[in-house]
Backbone as numpy.savetxt, mean C-alpha at the origin, in Angstrom:
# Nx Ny Nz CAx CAy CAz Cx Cy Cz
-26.76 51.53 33.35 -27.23 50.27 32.85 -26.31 49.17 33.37
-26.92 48.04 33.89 -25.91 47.34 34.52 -25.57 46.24 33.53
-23.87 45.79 33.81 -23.07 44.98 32.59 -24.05 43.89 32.25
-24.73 43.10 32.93 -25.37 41.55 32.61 -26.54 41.97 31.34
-27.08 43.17 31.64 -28.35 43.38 30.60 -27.65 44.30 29.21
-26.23 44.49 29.11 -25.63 45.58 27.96 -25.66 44.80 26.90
-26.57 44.93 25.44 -26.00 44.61 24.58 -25.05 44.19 23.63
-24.25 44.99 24.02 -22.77 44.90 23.71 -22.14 43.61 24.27
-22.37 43.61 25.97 -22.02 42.23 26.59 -22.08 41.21 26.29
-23.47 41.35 26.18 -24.49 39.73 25.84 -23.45 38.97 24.44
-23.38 40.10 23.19 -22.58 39.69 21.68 -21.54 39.47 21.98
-20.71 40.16 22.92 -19.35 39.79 22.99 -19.75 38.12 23.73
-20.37 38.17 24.83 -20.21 36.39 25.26 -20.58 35.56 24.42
-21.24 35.81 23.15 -21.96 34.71 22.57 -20.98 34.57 21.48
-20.07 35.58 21.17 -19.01 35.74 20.01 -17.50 35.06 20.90
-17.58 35.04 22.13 -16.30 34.65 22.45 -16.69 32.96 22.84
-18.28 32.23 23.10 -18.50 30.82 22.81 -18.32 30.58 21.55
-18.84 31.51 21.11 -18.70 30.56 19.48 -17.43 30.20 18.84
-16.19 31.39 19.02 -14.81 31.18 18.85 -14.28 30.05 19.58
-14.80 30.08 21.06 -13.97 28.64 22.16 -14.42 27.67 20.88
-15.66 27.31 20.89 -16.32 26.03 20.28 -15.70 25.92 18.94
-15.87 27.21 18.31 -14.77 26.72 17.07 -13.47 25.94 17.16
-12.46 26.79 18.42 -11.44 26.08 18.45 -11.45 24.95 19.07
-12.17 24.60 19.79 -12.49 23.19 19.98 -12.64 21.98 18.56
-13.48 22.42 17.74 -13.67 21.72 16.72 -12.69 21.74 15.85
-11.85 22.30 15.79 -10.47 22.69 15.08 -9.68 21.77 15.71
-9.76 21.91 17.13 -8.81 21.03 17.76 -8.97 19.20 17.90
-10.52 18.86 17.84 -10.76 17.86 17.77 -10.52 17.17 16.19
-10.62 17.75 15.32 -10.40 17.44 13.76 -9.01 17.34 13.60
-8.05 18.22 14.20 -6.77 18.16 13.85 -6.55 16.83 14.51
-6.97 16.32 15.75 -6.74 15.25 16.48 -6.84 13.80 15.50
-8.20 13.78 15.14 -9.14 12.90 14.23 -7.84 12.67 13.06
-7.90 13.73 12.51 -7.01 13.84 11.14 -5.27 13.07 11.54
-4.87 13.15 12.52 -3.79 13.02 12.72 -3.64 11.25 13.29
-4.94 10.60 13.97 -4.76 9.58 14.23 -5.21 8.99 12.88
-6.05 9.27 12.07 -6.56 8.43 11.03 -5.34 8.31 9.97
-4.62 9.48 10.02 -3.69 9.57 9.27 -2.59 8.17 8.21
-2.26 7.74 9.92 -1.74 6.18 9.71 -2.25 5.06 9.01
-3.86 5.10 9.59 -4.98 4.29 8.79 -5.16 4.07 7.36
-5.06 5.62 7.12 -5.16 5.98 5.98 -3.96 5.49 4.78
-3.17 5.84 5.28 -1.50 5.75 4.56 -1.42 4.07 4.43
-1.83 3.50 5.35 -2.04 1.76 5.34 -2.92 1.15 4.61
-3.78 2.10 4.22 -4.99 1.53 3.58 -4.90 1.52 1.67
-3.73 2.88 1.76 -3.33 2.66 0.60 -2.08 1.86 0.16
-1.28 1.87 1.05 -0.26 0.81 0.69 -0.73 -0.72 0.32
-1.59 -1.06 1.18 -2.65 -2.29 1.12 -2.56 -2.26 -0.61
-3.73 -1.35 -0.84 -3.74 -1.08 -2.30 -3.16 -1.17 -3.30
-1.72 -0.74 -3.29 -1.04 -0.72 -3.50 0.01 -1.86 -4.03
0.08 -2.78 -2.77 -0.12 -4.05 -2.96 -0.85 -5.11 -4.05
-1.61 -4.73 -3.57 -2.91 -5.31 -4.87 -2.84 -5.06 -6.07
-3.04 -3.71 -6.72 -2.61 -3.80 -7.81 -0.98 -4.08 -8.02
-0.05 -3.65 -7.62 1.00 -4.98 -8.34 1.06 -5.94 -8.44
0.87 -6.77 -7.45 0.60 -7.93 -7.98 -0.65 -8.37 -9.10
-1.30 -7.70 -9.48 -2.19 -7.56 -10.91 -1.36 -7.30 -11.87
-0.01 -6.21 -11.74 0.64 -5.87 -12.98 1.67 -7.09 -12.87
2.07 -7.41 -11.55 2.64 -8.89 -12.24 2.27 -10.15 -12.66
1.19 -10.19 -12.40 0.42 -11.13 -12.99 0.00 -10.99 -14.48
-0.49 -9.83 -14.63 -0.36 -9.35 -15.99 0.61 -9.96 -16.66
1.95 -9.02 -16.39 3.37 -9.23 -17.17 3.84 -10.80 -17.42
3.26 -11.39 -16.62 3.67 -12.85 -16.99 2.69 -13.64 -17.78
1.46 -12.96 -18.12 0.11 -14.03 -19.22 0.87 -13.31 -20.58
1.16 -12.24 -20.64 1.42 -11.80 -22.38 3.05 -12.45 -22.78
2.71 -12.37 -24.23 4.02 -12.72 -24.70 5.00 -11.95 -24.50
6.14 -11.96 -24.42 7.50 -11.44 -24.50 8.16 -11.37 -25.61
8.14 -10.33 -26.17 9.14 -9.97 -27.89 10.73 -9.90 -27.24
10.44 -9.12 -26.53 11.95 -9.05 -25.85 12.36 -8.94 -24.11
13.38 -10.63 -24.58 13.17 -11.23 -23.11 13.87 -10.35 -21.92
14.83 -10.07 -22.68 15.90 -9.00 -21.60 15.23 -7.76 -20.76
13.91 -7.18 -22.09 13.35 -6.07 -21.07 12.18 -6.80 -20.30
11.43 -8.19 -21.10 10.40 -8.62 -20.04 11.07 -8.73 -18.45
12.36 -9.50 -18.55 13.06 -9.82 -17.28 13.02 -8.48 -16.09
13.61 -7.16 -16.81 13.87 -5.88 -16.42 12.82 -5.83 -16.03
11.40 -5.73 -16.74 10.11 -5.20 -16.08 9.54 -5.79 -15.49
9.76 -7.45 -15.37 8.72 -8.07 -14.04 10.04 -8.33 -12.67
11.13 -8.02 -13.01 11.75 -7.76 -12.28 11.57 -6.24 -11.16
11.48 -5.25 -11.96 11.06 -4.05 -11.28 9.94 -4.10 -10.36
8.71 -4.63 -11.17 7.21 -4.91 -10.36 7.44 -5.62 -9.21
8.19 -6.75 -9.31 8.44 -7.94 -8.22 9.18 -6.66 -7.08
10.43 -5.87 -7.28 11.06 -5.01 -6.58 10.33 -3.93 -5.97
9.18 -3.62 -6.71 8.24 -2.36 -6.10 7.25 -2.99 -5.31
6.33 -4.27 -5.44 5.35 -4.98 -4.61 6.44 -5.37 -3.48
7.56 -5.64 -3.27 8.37 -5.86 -1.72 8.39 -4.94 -1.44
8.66 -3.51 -1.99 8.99 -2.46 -1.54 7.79 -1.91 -0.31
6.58 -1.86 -0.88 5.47 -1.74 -0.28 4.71 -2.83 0.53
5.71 -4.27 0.52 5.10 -4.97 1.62 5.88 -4.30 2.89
7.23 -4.22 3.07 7.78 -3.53 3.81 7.80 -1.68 4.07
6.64 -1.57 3.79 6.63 0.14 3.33 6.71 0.69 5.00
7.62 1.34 5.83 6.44 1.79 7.06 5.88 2.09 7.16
5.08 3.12 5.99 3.22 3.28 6.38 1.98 2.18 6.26
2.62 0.61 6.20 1.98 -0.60 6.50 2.54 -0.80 8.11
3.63 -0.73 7.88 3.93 -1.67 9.12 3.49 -0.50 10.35
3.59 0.50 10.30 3.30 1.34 11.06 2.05 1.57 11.90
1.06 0.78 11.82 -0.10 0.71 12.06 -0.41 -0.51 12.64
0.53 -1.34 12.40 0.35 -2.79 12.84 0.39 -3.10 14.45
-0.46 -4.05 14.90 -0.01 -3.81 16.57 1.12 -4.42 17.24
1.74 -3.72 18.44 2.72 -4.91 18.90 2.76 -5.95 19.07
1.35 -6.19 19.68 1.41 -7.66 20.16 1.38 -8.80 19.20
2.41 -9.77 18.96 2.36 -10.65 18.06 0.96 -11.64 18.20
0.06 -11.96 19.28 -0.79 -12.70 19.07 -2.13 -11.87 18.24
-2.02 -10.55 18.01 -3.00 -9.93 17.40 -3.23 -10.55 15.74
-4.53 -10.63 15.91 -5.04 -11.25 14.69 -4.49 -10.23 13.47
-4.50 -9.25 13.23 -4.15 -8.19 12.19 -2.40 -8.25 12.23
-1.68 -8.48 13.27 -0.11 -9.02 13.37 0.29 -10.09 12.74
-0.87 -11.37 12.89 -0.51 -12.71 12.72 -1.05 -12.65 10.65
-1.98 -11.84 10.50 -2.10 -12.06 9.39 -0.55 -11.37 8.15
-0.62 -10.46 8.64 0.96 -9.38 7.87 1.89 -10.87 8.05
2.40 -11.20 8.88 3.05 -12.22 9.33 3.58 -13.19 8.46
2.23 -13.96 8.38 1.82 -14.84 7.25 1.42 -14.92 5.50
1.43 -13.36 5.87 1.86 -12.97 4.23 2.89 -12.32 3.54
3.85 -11.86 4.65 4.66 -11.70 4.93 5.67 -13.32 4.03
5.66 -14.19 5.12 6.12 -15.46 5.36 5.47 -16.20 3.59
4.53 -16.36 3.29 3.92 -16.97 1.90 4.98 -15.93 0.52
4.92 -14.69 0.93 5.59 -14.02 -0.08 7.25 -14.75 0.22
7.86 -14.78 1.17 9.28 -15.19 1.31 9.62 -16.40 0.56
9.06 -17.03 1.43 9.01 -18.98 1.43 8.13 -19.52 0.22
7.33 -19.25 -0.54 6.35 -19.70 -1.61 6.24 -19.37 -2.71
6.01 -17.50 -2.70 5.75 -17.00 -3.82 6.90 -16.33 -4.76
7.87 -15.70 -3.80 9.47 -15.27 -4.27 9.99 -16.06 -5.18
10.02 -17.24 -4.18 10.89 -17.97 -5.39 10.63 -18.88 -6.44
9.50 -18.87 -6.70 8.91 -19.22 -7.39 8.90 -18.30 -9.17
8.82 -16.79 -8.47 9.35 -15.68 -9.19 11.02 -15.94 -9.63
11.27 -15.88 -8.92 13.23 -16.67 -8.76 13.46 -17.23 -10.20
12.75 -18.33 -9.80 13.09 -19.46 -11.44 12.41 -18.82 -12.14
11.47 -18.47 -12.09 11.18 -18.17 -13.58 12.14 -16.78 -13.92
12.32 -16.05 -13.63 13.00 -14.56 -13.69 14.51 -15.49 -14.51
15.00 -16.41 -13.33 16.31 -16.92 -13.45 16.42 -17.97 -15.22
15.22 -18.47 -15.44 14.71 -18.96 -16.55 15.08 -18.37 -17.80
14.26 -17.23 -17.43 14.42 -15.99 -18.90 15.87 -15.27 -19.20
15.90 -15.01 -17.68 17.47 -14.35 -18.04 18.84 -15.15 -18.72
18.70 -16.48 -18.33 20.05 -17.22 -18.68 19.34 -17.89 -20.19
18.24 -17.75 -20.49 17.87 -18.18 -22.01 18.17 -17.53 -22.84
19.19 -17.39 -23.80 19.34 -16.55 -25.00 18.84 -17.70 -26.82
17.77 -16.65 -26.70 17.23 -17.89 -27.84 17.43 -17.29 -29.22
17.74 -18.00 -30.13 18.62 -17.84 -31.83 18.00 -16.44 -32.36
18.66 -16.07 -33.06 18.08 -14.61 -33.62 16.62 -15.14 -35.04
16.24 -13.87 -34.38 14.46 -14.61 -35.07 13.69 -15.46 -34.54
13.96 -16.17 -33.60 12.99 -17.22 -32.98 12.41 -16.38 -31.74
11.18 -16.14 -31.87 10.17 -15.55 -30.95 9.27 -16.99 -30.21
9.61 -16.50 -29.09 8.68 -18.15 -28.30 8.29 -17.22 -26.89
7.49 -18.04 -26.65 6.07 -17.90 -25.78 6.38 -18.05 -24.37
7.14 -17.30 -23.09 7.15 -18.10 -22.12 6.00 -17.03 -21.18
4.71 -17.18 -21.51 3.75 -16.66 -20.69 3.02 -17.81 -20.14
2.53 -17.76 -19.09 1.94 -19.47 -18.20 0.77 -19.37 -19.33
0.35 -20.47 -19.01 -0.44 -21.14 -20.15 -1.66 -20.90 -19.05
-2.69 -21.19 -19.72 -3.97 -21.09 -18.98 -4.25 -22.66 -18.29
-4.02 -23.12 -19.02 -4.26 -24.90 -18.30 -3.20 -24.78 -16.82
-2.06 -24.36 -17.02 -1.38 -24.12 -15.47 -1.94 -23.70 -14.41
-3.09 -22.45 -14.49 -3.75 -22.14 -13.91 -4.56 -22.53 -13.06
């Protein structure tokens, strides 16, 4: 019986495509998986982003019973939202070229958080901390809604 018409043959070639093609698809997914990877990790830091600044925004509309730990905790939030503007799985994804629109935007929010929004956090943080107010007197330093 000649090899091209053996049963046996024919299964083994169609069992040794199907393995190539598997590892092909193995190999293309590991590829996929490994470039998206970055994307991915950026997409949550993004996130990440976002909601803290919700919990600091939060922390500053409610009242404060006690100023020393409000200070401690919008202090921390303020310390963890920088943490993750500078995270490298943000910056890591970003392109070299400074004229890139997705460069120039990080940049500039980057630059608004430094120059605008920091210190703005600053005084008020610097506000609460050097205020020691009489024992028993509970007062209000959450922004008012008319500030808004």
């Amino acid at each position: 019986m000649p090899l091209r018409h053996s049963l046996l043959f024919n299964l083994g070639s169609v069992m040794a495509a199907i393995t190539l093609l598997s590892f092909a698809s193995i190999t293309v997914s590991l590829f996929i998986a490994d470039t998206m990877q970055g994307e991915a990790t950026a997409i949550n830091e993004s996130g990440a982003l976002r909601m803290r600044s919700y919990r600091i925004a939060s922390s500053m509309v409610y009242d404060a019973i006690d100023l020393n730990e409000h200070w401690r905790n919008t202090y921390a939030l303020i310390d963890e939202f920088e943490q993750h503007l500078h995270s490298p799985g943000l910056t890591a994804v970003l392109p070299e070229d400074e004229q890139h629109p997705l460069r120039q935007a990080y940049e500039r929010i980057k630059y608004q958080w430094r120059e605008e929004i920091r210190p703005l956090f600053d005084i008020y943080l610097e506000g609460i901390h050097d205020f020691q107010p009489k024992t028993g007197q509970g007062l209000d330093f959450s922004i008012s809604r008319d500030a808004v």
